[in-house]
PDB file of C-alpha atoms and ligand atoms in Angstrom:
ATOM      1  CA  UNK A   5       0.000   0.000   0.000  1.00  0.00           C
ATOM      2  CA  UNK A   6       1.494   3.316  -0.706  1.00  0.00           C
ATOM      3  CA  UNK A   7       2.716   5.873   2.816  1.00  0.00           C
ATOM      4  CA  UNK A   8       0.455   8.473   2.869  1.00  0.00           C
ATOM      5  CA  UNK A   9       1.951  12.048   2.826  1.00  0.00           C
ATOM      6  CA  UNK A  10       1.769  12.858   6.182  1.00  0.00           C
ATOM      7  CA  UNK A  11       3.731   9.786   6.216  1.00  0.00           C
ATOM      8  CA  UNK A  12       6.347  10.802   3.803  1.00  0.00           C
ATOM      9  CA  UNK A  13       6.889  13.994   5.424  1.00  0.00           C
ATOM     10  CA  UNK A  14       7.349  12.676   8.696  1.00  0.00           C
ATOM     11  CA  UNK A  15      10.268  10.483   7.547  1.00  0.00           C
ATOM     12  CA  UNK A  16      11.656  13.451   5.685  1.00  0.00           C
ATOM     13  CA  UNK A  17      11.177  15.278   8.769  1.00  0.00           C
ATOM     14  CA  UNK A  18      13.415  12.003  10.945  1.00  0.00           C
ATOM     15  CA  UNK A  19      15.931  12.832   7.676  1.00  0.00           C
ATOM     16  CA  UNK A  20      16.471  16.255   8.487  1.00  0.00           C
ATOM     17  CA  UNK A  21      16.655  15.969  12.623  1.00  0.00           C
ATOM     18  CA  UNK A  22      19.577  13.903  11.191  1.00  0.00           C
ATOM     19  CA  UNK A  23      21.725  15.730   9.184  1.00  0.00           C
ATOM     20  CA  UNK A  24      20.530  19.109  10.857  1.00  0.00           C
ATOM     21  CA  UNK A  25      23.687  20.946  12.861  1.00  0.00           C
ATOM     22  CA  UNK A  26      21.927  21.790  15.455  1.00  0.00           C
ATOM     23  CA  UNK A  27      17.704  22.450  16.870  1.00  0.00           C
ATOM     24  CA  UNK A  28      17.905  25.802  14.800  1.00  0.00           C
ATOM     25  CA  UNK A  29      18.708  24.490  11.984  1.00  0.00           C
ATOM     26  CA  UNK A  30      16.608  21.801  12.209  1.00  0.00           C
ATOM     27  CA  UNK A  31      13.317  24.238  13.686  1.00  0.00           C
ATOM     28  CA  UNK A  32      14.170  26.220  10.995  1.00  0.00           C
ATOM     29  CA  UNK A  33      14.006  23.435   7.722  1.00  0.00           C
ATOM     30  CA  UNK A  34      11.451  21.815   9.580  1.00  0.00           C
ATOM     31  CA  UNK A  35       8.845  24.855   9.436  1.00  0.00           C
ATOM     32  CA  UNK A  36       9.726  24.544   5.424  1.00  0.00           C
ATOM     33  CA  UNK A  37       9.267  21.395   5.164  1.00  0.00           C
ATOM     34  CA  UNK A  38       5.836  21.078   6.816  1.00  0.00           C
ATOM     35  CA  UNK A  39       4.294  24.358   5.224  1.00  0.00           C
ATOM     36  CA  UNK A  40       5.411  23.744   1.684  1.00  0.00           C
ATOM     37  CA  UNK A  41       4.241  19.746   2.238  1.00  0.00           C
ATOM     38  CA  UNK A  42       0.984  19.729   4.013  1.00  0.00           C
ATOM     39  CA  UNK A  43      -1.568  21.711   2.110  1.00  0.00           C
ATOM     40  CA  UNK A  44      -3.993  22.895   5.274  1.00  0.00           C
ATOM     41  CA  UNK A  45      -1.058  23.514   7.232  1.00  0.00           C
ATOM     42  CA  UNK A  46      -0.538  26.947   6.369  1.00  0.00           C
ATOM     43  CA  UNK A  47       0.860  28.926   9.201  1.00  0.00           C
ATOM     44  CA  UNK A  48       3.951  26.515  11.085  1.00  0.00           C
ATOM     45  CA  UNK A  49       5.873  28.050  13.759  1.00  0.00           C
ATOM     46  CA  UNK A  50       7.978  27.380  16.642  1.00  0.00           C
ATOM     47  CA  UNK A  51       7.243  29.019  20.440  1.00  0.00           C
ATOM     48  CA  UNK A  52       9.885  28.545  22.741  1.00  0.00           C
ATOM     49  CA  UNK A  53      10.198  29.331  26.550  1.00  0.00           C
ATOM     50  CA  UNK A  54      12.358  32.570  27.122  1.00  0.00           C
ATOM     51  CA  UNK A  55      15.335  31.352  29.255  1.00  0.00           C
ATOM     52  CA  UNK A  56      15.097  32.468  33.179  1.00  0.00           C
ATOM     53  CA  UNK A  57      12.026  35.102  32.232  1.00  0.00           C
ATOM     54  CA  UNK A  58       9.770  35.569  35.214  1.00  0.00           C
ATOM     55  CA  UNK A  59       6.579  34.853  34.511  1.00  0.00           C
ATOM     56  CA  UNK A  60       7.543  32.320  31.842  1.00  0.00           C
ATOM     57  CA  UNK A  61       7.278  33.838  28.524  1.00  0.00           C
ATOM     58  CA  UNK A  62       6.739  31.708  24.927  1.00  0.00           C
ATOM     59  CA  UNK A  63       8.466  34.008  22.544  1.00  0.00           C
ATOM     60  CA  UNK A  64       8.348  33.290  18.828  1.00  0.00           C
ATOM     61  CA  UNK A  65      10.791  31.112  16.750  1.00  0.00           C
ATOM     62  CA  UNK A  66      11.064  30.129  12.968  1.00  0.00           C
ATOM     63  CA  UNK A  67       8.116  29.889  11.386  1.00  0.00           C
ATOM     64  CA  UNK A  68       6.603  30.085   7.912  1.00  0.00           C
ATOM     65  CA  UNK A  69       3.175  32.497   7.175  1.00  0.00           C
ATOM     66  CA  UNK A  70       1.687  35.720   7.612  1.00  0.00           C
ATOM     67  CA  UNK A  71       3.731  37.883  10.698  1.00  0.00           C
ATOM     68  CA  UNK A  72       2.214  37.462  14.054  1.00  0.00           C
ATOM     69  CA  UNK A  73       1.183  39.996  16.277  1.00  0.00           C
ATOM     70  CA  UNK A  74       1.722  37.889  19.266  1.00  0.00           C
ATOM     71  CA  UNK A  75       5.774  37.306  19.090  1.00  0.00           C
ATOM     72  CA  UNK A  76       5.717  36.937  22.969  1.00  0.00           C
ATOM     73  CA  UNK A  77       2.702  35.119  24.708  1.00  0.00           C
ATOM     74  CA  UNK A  78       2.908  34.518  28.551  1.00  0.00           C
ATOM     75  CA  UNK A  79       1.352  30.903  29.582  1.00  0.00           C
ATOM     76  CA  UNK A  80      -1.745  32.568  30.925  1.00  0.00           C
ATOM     77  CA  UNK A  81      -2.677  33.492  27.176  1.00  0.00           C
ATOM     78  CA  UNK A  82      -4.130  31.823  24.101  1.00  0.00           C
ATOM     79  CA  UNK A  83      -3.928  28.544  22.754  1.00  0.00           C
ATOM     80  CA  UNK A  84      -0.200  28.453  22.651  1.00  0.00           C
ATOM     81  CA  UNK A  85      -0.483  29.604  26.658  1.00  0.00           C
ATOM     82  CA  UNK A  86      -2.930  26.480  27.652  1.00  0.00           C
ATOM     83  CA  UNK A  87      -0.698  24.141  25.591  1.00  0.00           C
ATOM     84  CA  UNK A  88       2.617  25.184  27.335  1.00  0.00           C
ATOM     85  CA  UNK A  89       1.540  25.552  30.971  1.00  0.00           C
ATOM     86  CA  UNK A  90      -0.599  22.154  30.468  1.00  0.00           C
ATOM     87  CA  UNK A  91       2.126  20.337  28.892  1.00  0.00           C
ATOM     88  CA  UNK A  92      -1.063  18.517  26.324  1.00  0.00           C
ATOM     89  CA  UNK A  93      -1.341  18.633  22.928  1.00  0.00           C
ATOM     90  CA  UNK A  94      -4.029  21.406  22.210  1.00  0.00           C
ATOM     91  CA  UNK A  95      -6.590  20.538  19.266  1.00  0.00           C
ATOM     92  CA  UNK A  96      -9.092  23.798  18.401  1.00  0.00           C
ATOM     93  CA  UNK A  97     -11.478  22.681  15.295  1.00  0.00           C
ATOM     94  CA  UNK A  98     -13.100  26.560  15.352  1.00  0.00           C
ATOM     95  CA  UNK A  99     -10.895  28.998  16.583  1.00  0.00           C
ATOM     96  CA  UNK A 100     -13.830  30.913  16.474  1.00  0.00           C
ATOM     97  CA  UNK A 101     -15.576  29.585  19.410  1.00  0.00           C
ATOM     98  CA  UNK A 102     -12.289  29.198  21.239  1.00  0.00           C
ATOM     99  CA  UNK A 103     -12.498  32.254  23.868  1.00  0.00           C
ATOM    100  CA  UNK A 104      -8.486  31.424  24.606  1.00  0.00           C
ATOM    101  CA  UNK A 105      -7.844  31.948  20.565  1.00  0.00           C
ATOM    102  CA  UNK A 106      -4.666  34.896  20.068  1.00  0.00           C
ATOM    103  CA  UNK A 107      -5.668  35.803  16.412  1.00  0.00           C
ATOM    104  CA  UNK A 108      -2.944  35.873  13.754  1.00  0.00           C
ATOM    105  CA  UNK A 109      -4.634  35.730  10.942  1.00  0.00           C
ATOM    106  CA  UNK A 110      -8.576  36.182   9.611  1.00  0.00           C
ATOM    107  CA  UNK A 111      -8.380  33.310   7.468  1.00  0.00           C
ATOM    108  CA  UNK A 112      -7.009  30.631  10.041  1.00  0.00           C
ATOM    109  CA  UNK A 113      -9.896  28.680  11.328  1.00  0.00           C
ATOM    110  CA  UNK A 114      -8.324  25.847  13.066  1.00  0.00           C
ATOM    111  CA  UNK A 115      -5.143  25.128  15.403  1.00  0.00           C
ATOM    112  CA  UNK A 116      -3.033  22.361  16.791  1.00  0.00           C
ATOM    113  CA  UNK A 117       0.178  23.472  19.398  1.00  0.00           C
ATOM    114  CA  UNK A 118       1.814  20.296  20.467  1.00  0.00           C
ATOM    115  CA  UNK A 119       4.597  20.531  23.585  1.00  0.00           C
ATOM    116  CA  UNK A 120       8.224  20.245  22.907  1.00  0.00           C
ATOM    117  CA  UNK A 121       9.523  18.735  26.242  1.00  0.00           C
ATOM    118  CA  UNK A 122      13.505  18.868  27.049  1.00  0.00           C
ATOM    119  CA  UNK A 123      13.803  16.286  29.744  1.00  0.00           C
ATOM    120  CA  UNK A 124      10.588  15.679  30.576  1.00  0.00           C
ATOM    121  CA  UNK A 125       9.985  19.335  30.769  1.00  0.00           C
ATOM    122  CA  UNK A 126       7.970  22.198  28.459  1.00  0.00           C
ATOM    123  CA  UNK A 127      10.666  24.284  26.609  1.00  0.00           C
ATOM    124  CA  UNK A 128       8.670  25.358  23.846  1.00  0.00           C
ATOM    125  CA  UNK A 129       5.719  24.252  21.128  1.00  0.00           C
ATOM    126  CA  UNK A 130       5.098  23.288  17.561  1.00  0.00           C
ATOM    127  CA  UNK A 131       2.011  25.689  16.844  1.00  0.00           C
ATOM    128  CA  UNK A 132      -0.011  25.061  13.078  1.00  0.00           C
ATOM    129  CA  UNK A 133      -2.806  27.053  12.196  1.00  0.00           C
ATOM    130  CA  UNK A 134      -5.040  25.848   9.437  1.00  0.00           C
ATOM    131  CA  UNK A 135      -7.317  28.014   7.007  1.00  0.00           C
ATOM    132  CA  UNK A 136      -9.582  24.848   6.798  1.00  0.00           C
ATOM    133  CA  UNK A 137     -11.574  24.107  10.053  1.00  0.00           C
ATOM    134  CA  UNK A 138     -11.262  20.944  12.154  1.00  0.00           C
ATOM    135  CA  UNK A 139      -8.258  20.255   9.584  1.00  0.00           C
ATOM    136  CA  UNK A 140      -6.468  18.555  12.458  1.00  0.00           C
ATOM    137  CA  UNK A 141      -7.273  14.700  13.100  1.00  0.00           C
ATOM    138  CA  UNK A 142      -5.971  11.548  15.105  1.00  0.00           C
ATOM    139  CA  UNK A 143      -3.190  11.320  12.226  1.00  0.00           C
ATOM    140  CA  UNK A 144      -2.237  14.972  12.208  1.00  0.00           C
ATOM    141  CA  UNK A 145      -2.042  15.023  15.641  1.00  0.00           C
ATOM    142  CA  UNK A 146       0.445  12.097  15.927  1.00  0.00           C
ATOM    143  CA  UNK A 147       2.448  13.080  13.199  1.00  0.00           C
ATOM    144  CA  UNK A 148       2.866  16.921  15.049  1.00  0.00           C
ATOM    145  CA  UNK A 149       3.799  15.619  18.431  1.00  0.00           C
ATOM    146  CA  UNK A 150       6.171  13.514  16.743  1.00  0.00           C
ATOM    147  CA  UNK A 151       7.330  16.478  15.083  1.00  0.00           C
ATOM    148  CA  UNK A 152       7.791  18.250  18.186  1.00  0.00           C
ATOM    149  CA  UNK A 153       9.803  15.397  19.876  1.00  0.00           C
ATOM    150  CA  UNK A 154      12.263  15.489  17.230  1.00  0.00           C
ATOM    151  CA  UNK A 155      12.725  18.704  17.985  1.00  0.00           C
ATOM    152  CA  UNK A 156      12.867  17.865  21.944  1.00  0.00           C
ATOM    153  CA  UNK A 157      15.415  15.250  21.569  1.00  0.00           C
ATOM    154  CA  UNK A 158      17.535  17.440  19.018  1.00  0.00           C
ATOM    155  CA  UNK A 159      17.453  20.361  21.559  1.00  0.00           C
ATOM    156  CA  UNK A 160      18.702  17.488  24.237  1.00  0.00           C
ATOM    157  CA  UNK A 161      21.261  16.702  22.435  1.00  0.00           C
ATOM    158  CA  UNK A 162      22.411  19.465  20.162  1.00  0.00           C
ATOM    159  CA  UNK A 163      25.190  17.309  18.590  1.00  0.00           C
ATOM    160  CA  UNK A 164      23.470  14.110  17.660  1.00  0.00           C
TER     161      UNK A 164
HETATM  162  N1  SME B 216      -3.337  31.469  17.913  1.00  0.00           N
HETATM  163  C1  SME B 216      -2.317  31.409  18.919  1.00  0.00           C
HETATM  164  C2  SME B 216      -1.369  32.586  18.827  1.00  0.00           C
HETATM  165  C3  SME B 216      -0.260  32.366  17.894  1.00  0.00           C
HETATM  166  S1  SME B 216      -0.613  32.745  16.287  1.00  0.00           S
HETATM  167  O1  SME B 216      -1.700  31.903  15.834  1.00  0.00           O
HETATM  168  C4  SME B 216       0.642  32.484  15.314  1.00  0.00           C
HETATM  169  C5  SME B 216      -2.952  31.321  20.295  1.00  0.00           C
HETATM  170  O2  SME B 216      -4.158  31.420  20.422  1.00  0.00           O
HETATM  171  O3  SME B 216      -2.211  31.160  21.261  1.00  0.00           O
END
């Protein structure tokens, strides 16, 4: 049976945590990778935990898609807020009817922000906004957090 695309994507994805240099290289071709590949995934970016900032702060990464107004969100805020400070993968079909939804963008109508942990702890998120609604599923969902580990384990160990 042929891999789906999600499928192919994630094992171009495993590729790239690979031969990456280092998590920002890798953060950064991964956002690439996943907007150019995934057709509702159309707004990919990376929030990551400002060191030592008191309260904890998410402050914007690489990404790909329309500029943000929210480059810093504390963990009180948002969807990107309830995924960090829960440390769960966040699934919003209708942003709309969301009342934590940050806006970015008119046209986004559904959101996924999946933990990156770094020893068992939140040090960032892998945040996708879709302009389809409920475009995130069981498969999508698995294939981000993996995503997002890759990214964990890379930022564990930056030379691997
Ligand atoms: N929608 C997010 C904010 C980030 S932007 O979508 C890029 C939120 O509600 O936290």
């Amino acid at each position: 049976m042929p891999s789906s695309n999600l499928e192919e994507v994630q094992r171009e994805a495993e590729r790239l945590a690979r031969t990456s240099r280092d998590a920002e290289e890798f953060m950064n071709a991964l956002v690439k990778l996943i907007h150019e590949r995934l057709l509702k995934y159309n707004w990919v970016g990376f929030y990551l935990l400002e060191p030592g900032a008191q309260p904890p702060m998410l402050a914007l990464g690489a990404f790909v898609g329309a500029m943000t107004p929210h480059t810093r969100i504390p963990l009180n805020q948002g969807i990107c807020g309830a995924a960090a400070s829960s440390g769960k993968t966040v699934v919003v079909d209708d942003v709309a009817s969301d009342p934590r939804y940050l806006a970015c963008s008119l046209e986004t109508k559904s959101e996924i922000v999946a933990p990156v942990f770094v020893r068992g702890k939140v040090a960032g998120e892998l945040d996708i906004d879709s302009h389809f609604s409920a475009a995130f599923g069981r498969e999508d969902q698995a294939f981000v957090e993996h995503c997002a580990a890759l990214v964990g384990k890379k930022l564990e160990t930056p030379h691997a």
